[in-house]
Coordinates of C-alpha atoms in Angstrom, one line a residue:
Chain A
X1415 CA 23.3 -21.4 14.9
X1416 CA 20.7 -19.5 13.3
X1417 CA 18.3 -17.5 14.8
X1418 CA 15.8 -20.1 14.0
X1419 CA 17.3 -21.9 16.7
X1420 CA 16.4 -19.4 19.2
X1421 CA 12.5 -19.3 19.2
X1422 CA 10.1 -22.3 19.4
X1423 CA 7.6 -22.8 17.1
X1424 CA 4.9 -20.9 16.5
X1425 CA 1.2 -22.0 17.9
X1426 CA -0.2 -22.9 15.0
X1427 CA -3.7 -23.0 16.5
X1428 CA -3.3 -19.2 17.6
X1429 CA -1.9 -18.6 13.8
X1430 CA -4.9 -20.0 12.3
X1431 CA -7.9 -17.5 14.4
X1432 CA -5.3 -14.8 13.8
X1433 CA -5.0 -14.9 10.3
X1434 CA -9.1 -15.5 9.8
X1435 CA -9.4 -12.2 12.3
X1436 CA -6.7 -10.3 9.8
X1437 CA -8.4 -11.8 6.5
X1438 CA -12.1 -10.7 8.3
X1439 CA -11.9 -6.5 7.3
X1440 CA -11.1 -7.3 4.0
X1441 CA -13.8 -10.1 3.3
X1442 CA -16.8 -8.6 5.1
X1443 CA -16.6 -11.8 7.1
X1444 CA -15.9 -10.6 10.8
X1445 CA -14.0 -13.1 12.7
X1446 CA -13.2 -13.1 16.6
X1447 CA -12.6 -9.1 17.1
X1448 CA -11.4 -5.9 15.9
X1449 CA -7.6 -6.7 15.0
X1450 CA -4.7 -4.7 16.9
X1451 CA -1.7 -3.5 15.0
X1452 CA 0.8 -1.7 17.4
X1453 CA 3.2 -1.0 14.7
X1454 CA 5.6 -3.2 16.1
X1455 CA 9.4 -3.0 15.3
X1456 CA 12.1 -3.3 17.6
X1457 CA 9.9 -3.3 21.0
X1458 CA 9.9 -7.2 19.4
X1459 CA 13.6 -7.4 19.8
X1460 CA 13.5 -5.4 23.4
X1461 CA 11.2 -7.9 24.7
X1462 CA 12.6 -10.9 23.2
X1463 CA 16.2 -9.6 25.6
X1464 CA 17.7 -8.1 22.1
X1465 CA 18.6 -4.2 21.6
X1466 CA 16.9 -1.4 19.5
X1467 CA 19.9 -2.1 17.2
X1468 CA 19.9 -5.5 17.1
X1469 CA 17.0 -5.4 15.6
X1470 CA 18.0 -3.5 12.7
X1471 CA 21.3 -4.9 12.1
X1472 CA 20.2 -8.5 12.2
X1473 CA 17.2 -8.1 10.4
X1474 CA 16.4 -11.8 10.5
X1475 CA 16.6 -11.6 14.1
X1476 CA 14.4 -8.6 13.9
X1477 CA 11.5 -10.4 11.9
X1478 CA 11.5 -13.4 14.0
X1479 CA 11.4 -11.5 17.3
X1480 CA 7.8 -9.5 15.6
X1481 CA 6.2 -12.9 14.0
X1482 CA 7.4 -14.4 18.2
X1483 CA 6.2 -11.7 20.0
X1484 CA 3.4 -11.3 18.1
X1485 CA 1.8 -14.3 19.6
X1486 CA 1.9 -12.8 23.3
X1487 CA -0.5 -10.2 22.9
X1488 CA -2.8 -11.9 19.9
X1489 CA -1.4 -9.2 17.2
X1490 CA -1.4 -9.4 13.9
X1491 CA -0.2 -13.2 12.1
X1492 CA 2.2 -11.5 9.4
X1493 CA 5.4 -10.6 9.7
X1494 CA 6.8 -7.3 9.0
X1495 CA 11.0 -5.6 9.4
X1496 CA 11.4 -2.1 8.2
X1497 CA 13.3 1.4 9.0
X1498 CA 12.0 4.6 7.4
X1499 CA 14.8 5.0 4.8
X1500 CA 14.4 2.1 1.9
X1501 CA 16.2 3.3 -1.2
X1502 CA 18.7 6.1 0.0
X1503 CA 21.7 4.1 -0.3
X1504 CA 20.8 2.9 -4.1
X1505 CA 21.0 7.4 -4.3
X1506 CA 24.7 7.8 -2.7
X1507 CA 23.4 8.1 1.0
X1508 CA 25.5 6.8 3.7
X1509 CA 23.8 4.7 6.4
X1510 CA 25.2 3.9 10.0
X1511 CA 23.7 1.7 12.8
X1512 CA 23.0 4.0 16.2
X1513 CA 22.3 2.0 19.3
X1514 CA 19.0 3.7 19.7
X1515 CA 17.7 4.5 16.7
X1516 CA 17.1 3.1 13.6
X1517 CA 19.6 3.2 10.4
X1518 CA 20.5 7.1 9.9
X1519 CA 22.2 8.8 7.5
X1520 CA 25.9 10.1 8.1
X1521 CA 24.4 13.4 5.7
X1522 CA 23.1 14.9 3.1
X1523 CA 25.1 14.4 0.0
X1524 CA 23.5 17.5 -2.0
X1525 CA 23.4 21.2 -1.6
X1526 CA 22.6 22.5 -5.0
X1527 CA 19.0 22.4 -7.1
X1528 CA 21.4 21.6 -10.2
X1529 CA 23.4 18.8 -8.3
X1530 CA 19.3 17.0 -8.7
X1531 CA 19.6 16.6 -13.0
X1532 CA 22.6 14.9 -11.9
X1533 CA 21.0 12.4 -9.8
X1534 CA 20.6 8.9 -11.5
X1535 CA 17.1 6.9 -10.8
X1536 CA 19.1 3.1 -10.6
X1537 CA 17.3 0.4 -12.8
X1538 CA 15.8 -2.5 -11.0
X1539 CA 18.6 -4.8 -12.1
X1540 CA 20.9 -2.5 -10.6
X1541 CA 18.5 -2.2 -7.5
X1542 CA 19.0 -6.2 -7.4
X1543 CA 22.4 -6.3 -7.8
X1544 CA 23.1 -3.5 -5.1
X1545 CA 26.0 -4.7 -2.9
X1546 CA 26.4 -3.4 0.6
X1547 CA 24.6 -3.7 4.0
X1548 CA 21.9 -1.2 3.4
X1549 CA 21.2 -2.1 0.0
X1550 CA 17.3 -2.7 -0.3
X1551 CA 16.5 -5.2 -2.7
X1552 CA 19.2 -7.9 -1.6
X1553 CA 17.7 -7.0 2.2
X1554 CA 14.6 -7.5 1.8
X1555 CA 15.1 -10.9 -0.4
X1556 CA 17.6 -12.0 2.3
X1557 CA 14.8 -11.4 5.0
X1558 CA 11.7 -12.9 2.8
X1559 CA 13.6 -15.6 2.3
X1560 CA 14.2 -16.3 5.7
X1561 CA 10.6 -16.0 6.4
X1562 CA 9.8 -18.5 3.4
X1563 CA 11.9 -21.1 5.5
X1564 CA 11.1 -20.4 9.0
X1565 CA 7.7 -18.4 9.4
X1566 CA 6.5 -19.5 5.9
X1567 CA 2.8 -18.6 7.5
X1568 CA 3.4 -15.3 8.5
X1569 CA 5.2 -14.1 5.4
X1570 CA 3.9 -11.1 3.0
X1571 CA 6.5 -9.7 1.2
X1572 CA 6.1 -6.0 1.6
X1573 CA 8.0 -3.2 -0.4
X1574 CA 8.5 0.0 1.1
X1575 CA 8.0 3.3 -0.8
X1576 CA 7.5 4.6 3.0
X1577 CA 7.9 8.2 3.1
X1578 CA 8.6 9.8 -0.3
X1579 CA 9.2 13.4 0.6
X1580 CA 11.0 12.4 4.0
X1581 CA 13.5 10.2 2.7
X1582 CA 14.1 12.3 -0.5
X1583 CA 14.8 15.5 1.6
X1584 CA 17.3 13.5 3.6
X1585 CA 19.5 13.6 0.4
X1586 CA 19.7 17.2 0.3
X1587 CA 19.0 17.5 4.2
X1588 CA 15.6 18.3 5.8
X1589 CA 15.7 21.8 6.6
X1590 CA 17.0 22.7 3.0
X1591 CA 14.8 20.9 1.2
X1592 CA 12.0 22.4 3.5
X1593 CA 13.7 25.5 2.1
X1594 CA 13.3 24.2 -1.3
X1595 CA 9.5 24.2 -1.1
X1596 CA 9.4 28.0 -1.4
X1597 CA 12.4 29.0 -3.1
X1598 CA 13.5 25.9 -5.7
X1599 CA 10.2 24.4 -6.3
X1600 CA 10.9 22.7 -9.6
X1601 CA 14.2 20.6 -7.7
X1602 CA 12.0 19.7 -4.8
X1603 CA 9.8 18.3 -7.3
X1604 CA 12.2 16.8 -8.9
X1605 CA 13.6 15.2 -5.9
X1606 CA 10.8 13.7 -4.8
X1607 CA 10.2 12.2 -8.3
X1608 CA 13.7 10.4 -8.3
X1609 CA 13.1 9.1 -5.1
X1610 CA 9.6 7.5 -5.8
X1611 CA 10.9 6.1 -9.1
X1612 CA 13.8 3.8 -7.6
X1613 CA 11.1 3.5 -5.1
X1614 CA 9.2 1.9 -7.8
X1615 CA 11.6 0.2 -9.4
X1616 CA 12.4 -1.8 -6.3
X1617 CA 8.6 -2.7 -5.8
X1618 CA 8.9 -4.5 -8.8
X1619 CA 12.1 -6.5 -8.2
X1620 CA 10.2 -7.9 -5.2
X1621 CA 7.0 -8.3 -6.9
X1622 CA 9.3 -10.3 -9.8
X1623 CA 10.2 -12.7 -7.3
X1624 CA 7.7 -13.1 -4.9
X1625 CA 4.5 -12.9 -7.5
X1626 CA 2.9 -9.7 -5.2
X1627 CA 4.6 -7.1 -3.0
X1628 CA 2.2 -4.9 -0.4
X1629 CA 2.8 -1.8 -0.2
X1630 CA 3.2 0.8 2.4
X1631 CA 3.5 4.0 1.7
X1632 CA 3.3 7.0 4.1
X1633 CA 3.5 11.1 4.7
X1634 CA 5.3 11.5 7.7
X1635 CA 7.1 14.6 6.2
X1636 CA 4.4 16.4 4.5
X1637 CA 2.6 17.0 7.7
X1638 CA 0.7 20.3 9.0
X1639 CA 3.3 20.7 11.6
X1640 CA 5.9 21.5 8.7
X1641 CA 3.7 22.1 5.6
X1642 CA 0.2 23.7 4.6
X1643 CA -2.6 21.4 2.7
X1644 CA -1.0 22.5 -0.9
X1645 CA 2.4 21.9 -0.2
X1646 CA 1.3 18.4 1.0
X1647 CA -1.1 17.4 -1.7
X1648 CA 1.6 18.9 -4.5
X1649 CA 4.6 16.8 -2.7
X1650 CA 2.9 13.7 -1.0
X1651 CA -0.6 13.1 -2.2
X1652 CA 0.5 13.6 -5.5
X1653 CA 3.7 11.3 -5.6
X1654 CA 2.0 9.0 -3.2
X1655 CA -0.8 8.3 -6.1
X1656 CA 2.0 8.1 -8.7
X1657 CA 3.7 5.3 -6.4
X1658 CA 1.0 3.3 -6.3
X1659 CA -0.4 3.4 -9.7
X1660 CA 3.1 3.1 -11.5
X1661 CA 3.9 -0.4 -8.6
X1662 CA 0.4 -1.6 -10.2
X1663 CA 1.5 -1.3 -13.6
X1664 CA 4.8 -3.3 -12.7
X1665 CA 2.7 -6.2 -10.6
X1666 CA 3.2 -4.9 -7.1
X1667 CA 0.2 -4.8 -5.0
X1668 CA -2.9 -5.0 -4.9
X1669 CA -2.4 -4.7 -0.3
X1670 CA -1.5 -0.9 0.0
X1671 CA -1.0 0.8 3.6
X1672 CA -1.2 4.3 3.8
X1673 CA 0.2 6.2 6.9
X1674 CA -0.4 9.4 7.2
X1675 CA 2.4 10.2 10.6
X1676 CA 2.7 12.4 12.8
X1677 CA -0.5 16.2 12.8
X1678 CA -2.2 15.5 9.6
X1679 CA -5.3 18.2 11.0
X1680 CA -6.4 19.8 7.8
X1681 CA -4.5 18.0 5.2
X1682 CA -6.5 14.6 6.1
X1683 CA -8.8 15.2 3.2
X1684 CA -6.8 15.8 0.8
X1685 CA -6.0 12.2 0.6
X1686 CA -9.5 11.3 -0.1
X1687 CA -9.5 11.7 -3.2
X1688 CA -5.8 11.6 -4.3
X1689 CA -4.8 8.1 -3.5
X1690 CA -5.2 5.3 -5.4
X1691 CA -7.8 2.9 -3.8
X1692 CA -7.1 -0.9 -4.3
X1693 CA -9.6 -3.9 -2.6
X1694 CA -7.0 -4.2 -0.2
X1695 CA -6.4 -0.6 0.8
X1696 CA -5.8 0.6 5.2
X1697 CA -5.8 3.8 5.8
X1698 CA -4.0 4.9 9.0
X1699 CA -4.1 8.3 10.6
X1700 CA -1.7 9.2 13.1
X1701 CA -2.6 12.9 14.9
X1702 CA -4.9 15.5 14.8
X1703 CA -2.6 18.5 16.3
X1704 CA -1.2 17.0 19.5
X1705 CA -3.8 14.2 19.4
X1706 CA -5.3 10.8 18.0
X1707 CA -6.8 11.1 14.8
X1708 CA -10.3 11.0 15.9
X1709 CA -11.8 7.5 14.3
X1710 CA -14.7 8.8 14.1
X1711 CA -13.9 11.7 11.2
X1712 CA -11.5 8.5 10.1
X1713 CA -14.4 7.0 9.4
X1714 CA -16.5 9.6 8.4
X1715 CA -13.9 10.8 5.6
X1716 CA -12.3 7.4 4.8
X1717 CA -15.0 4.5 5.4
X1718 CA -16.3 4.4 1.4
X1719 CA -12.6 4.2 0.5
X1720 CA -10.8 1.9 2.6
X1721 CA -10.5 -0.4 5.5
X1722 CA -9.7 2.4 8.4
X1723 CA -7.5 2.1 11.2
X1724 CA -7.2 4.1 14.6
X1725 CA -4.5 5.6 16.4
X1726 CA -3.6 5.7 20.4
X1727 CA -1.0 8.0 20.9
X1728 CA 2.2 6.6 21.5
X1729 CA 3.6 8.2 24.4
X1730 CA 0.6 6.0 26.3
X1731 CA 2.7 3.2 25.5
X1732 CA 5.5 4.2 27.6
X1733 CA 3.2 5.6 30.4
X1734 CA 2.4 4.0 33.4
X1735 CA -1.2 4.0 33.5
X1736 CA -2.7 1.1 31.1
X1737 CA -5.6 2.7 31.9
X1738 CA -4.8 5.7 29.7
X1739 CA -4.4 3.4 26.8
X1740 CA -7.4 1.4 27.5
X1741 CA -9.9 4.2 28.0
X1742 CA -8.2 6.0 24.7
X1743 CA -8.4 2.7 22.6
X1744 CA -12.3 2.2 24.1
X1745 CA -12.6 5.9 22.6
X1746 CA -11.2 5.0 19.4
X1747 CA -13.0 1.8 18.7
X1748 CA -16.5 3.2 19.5
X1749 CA -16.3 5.3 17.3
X1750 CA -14.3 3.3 14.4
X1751 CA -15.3 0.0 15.0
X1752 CA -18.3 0.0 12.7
X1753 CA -16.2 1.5 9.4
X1754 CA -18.3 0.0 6.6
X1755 CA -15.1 -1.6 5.1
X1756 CA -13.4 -3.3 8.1
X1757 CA -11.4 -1.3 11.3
X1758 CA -7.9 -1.6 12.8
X1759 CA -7.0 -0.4 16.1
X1760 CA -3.1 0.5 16.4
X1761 CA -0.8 3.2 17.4
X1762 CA -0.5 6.4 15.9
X1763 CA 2.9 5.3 14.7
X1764 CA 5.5 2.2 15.9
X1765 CA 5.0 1.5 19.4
X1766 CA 8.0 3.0 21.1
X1767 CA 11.2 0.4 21.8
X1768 CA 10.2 0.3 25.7
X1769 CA 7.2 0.0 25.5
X1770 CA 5.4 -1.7 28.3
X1771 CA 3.9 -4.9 28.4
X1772 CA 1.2 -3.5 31.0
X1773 CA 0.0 -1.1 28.3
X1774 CA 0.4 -3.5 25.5
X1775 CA -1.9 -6.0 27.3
X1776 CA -4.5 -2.9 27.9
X1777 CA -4.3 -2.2 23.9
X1778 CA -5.7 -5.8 23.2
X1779 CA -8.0 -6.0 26.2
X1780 CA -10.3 -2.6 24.9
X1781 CA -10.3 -4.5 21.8
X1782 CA -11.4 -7.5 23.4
X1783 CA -14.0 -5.9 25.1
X1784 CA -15.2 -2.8 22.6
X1785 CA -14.0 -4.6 19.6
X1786 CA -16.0 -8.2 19.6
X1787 CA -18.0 -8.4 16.6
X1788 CA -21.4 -9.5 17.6
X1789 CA -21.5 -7.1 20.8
X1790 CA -22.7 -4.3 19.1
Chain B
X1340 CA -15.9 -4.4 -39.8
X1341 CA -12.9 -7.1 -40.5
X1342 CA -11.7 -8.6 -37.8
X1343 CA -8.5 -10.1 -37.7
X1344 CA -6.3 -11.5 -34.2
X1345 CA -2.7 -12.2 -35.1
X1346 CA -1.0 -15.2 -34.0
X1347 CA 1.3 -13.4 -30.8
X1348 CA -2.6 -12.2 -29.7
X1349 CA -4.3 -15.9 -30.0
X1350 CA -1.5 -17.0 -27.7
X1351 CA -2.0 -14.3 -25.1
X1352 CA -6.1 -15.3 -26.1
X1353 CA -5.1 -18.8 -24.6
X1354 CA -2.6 -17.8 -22.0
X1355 CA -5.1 -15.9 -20.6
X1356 CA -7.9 -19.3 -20.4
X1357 CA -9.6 -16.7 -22.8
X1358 CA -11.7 -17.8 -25.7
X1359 CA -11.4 -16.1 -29.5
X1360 CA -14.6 -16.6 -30.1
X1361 CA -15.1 -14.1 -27.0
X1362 CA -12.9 -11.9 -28.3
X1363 CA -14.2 -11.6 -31.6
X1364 CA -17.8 -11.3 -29.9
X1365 CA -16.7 -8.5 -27.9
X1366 CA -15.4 -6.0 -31.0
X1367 CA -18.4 -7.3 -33.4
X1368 CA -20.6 -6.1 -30.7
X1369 CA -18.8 -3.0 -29.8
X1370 CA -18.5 -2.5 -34.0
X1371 CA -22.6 -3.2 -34.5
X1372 CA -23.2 -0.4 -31.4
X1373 CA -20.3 2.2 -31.6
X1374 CA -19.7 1.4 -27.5
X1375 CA -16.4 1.5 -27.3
X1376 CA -13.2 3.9 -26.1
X1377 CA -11.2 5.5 -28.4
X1378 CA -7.5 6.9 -27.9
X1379 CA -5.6 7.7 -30.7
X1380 CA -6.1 4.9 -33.5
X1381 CA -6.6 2.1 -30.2
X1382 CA -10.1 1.3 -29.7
X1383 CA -11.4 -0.3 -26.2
X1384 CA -14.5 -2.7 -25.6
X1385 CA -16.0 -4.8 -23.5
X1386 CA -18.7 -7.0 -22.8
X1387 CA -20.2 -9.1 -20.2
X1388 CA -19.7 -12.9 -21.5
X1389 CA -20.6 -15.3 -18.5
X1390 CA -18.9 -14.5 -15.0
X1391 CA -15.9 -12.6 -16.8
X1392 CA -16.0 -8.6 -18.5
X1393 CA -14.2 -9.3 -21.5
X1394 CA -11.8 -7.1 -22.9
X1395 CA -10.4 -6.1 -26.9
X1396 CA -7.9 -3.3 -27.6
X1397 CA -7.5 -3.2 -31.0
X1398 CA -5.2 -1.1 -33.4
X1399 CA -8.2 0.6 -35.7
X1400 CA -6.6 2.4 -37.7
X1401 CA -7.0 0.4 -41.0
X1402 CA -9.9 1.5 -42.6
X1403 CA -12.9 -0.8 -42.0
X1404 CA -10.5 -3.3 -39.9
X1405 CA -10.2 -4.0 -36.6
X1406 CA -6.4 -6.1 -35.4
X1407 CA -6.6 -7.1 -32.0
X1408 CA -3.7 -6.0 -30.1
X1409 CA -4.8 -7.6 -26.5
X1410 CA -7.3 -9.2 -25.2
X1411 CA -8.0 -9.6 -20.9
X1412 CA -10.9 -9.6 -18.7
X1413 CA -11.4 -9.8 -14.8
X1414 CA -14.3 -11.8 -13.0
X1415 CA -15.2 -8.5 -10.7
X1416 CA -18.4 -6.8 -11.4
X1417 CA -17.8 -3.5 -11.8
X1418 CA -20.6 -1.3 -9.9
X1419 CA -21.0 2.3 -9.0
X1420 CA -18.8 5.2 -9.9
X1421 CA -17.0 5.9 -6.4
X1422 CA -15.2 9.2 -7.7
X1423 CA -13.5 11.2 -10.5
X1424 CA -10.2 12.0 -10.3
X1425 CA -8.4 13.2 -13.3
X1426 CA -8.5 13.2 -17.4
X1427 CA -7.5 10.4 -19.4
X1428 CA -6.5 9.9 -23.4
X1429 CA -9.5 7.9 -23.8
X1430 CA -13.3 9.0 -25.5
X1431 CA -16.2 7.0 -25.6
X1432 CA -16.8 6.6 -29.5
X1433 CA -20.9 6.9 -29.3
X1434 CA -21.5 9.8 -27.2
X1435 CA -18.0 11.8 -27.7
X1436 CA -17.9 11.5 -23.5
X1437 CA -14.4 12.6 -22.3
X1438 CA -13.2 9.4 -20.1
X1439 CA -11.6 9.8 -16.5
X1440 CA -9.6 8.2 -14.3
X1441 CA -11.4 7.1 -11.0
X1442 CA -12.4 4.7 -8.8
X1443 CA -15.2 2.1 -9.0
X1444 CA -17.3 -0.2 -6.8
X1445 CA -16.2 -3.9 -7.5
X1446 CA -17.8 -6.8 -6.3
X1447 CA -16.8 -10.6 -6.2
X1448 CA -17.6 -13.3 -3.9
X1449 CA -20.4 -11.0 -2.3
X1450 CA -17.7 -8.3 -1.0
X1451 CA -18.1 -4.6 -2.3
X1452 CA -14.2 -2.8 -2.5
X1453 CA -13.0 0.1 -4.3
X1454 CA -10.8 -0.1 -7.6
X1455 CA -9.3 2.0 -9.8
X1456 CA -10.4 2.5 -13.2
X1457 CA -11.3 4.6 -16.5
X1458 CA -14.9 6.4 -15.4
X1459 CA -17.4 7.9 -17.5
X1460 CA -19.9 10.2 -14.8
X1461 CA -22.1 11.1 -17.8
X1462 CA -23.0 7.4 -18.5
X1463 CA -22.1 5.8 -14.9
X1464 CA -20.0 3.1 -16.7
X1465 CA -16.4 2.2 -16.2
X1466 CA -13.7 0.2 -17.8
X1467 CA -10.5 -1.6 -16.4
X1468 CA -7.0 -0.8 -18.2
X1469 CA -5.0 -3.9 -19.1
X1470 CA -2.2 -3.5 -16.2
X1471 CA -5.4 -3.0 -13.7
X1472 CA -7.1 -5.9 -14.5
X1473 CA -4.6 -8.6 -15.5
X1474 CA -2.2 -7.7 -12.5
X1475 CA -3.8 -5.7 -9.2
X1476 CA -7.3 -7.1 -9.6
X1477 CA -5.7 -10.7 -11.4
X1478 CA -4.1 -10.8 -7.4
X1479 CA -6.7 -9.1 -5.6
X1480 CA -9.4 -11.9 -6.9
X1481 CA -6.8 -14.4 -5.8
X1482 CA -6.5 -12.9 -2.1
X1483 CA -10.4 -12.5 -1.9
X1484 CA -10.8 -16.3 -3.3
X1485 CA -8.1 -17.1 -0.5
X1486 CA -9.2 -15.0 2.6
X1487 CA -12.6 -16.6 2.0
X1488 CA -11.4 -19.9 2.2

């Protein structure tokens, strides 16, 4: 049985105002209300009776419980299945399944800044002829293609450059590569630069056979917790721009996400005028310090650029007042909900495994009743 | 100015629903004015021709010819420089301006977005490479043309 077999069909009356409220941002044409985008991963699979790691290692599973569940609280009509380490494997990483976690690596597999020279950026015919669980291209082709046959409306293939400086550091290991930052500059670099290239590489194996990839593309690493504004713009805004521009120039794009996780206080600007703006460009903002991005300097900051979209912090999502997510979101979408190109309200990151319907329900109502274009 | 667009070029020409005639009236004009880009011995024009900016990189560095290596165009309207980001190769040919790389305002089907794209600030004009404007904005006019719908 496939897992087609497990979910009925989806309303195809719902898909249809769903996707003209998703298409509305980018088209000045508002539609319905302010979309909501929870980030949702494997919550899907938790509340389709599935585990956090089901959802990861059946990835078809995965996608169908997002583009089922999706439905329930009116989110977004696309489908989307991803873990924050694309590419690794392709560079000699060792990935293993953890029952509450997504994929993580078993290690790092280098210690020295001259092991890096010997690090080999894989072609994209080898990216597409990768063998192995983990290996990226054949994933995501297996799970598009599922999505061709059995969500056909919901599918936008999506290539994941994700977090350049996070997933490149794993190779060497966080805290040295952290290390790296002051004392081997030139490998840290260098790192990065390998990373984003077989990140690239794959972007175009998936725009080759799907005729367009989206891209998402993040700086979850590179944060002020762990870095100052330079060491942020010279690791992630700068390979983050390179991403993009070098996927354009292989027919990836022209959708880009940007998600800028976890406290991006101070570096926030930075990214105004270091990324690469396309007609179909979200920026997302996840935490000022220890709180929401505030919309409004979202807004302020982004609005020329981009369609923006709004964070509620994600430990709401597991507490038990849906009034604390309400009131936040109601916060957040008066003040974002007017963003000359087009607003999003979502979570400041993936909504967490468990989180709870209650609070889910109270994300989607503030938008129904803050967000309804027309009311204001 | 002689003009010539070998037979690999009048194919991509005609892939590209593009007309020769176009083509050649983009470099004659750009020849007559001096408005063009110049990197190297590759020279860059456009022109406005109906609904489309049409577009001729040509190898100049014959003497008194012009071969056209590619021709493209897009059916945005390019608008308002949106910001300057960093140098590029490219000079305009008539005024000696150093071109950037930037952003632009574009706008089809009534919607304004940003794009990316080689800026002059001294003359508010901008220019679409090849890659831009025959893939990302090739797709991005598809999507608009579709999300309308």
């Amino acid at each position: 049985m496939g897992y087609e077999e497990i979910f009925p069909p989806v309303d195809s009356k719902w898909h249809g105002n769903a996707a003209k409220r998703f298409a509305s941002p980018f088209v000045d044409n508002p539609h319905d209300r302010i979309d909501v985008d929870p980030i949702i991963l494997s919550n899907a699979a938790v509340s389709c009776g599935y585990t956090i790691r089901d959802f990861y290692e059946k990835p078809e599973l995965g996608i169908h419980c997002v583009g089922y569940i999706s439905q329930l609280f009116d989110l977004l009509p696309v489908t989307h299945w991803f873990f924050s380490l694309p590419w690794v494997t392709e560079l000699g990483l060792k990935l293993v399944y953890k029952e509450t976690l997504p994929p993580i690596p078993t290690g790092p597999i280098y210690s020295d800044p001259e092991d890096i020279d010997k690090m080999i950026v894989p072609s994209k015919e080898e990216l597409i002829n990768k063998t192995g669980t983990h290996a990226t291209v054949p994933l995501f082709y297996k799970i598009y293609d599922y999505v061709a046959k059995n969500l056909p409306m919901t599918l936008v293939p999506i290539s994941y450059g994700f977090d350049l400086v996070g997933a490149a550091a794993e190779m060497v290991g966080v805290e040295n590569f952290i290390m790296w930052t002051f004392t081997e500059p030139e490998a840290a670099n260098k790192l990065v630069r390998k990373y984003t290239d077989t990140a690239v590489n794959g972007a175009e194996a998936l725009a080759d056979k799907y005729g367009m990839a989206m891209l998402i593309v993040g700086s979850v690493l590179a944060n002020n917790d762990i870095f100052s504004d330079e060491t942020v713009e010279e690791y992630s805004v700068k390979n983050m721009y390179y991403y993009v521009d070098q996927c354009f120039k292989r027919g990836a794009g022209p959708q880009v996400f940007y998600h800028l996780c976890g406290n991006h206080e101070t570096d926030y600007k930075l990214f105004k005028d270091g990324l690469m703006w396309s007609p179909f460009t979200v920026i997302h903002a996840g935490y000022q310090g220890r709180n929401p991005f505030p919309s409004g300097l979202l807004k302020e900051t982004f609005a020329d650029k981009a369609t923006c979209m709004g964070s509620v912090d994600t430990k709401l999502m597991i507490d038990p007042n849906p009034n604390k997510v309400y009131n936040q979101a109601k916060e957040q979408l008066l003040a974002g909900r007017d963003s000359k190109k087009g607003y999003i309200l979502g979570t400041a990151c993936e909504t967490p495994p468990y989180t709870l319907p209650g609070q889910m329900l109270a994300l989607v109502k503030a938008a129904r009743d803050f967000g309804t274009y027309g009311t204001w | 100015m002689q003009v010539t667009i070998p037979d690999n070029v009048k194919e991509l020409i005609a892939k590209r629903g593009l007309k020769e005639s176009d083509v050649l009236d983009v470099v004659n004009t750009a020849a007559q004015t001096n408005h063009y880009l110049k990197k190297g011995t590759d020279g860059l024009a456009k022109k406005v021709i109906g609904d489309l900016t049409v577009y001729a990189l040509c190898d100049l560095s014959g003497q008194g010819t012009a071969v056209v290596k590619s021709a493209y165009a897009h059916k945005m309207k390019l608008g308002k420089i949106v910001n300057v980001m960093g140098e590029s190769e490219w000079k305009s040919v008539d005024k000696g301006h150093a071109i950037a790389t930037g952003h632009v305002e574009i706008e089809y089907m009534t919607v304004k977005r940003n794009g990316p794209a080689l800026v002059c600030p001294a003359c508010n004009e901008a220019w679409v490479e090849e890659y831009l404007a025959t893939k990302t904005l090739a797709a991005a006019e598809g999507l608009f043309e579709a999300k309308r719908a």
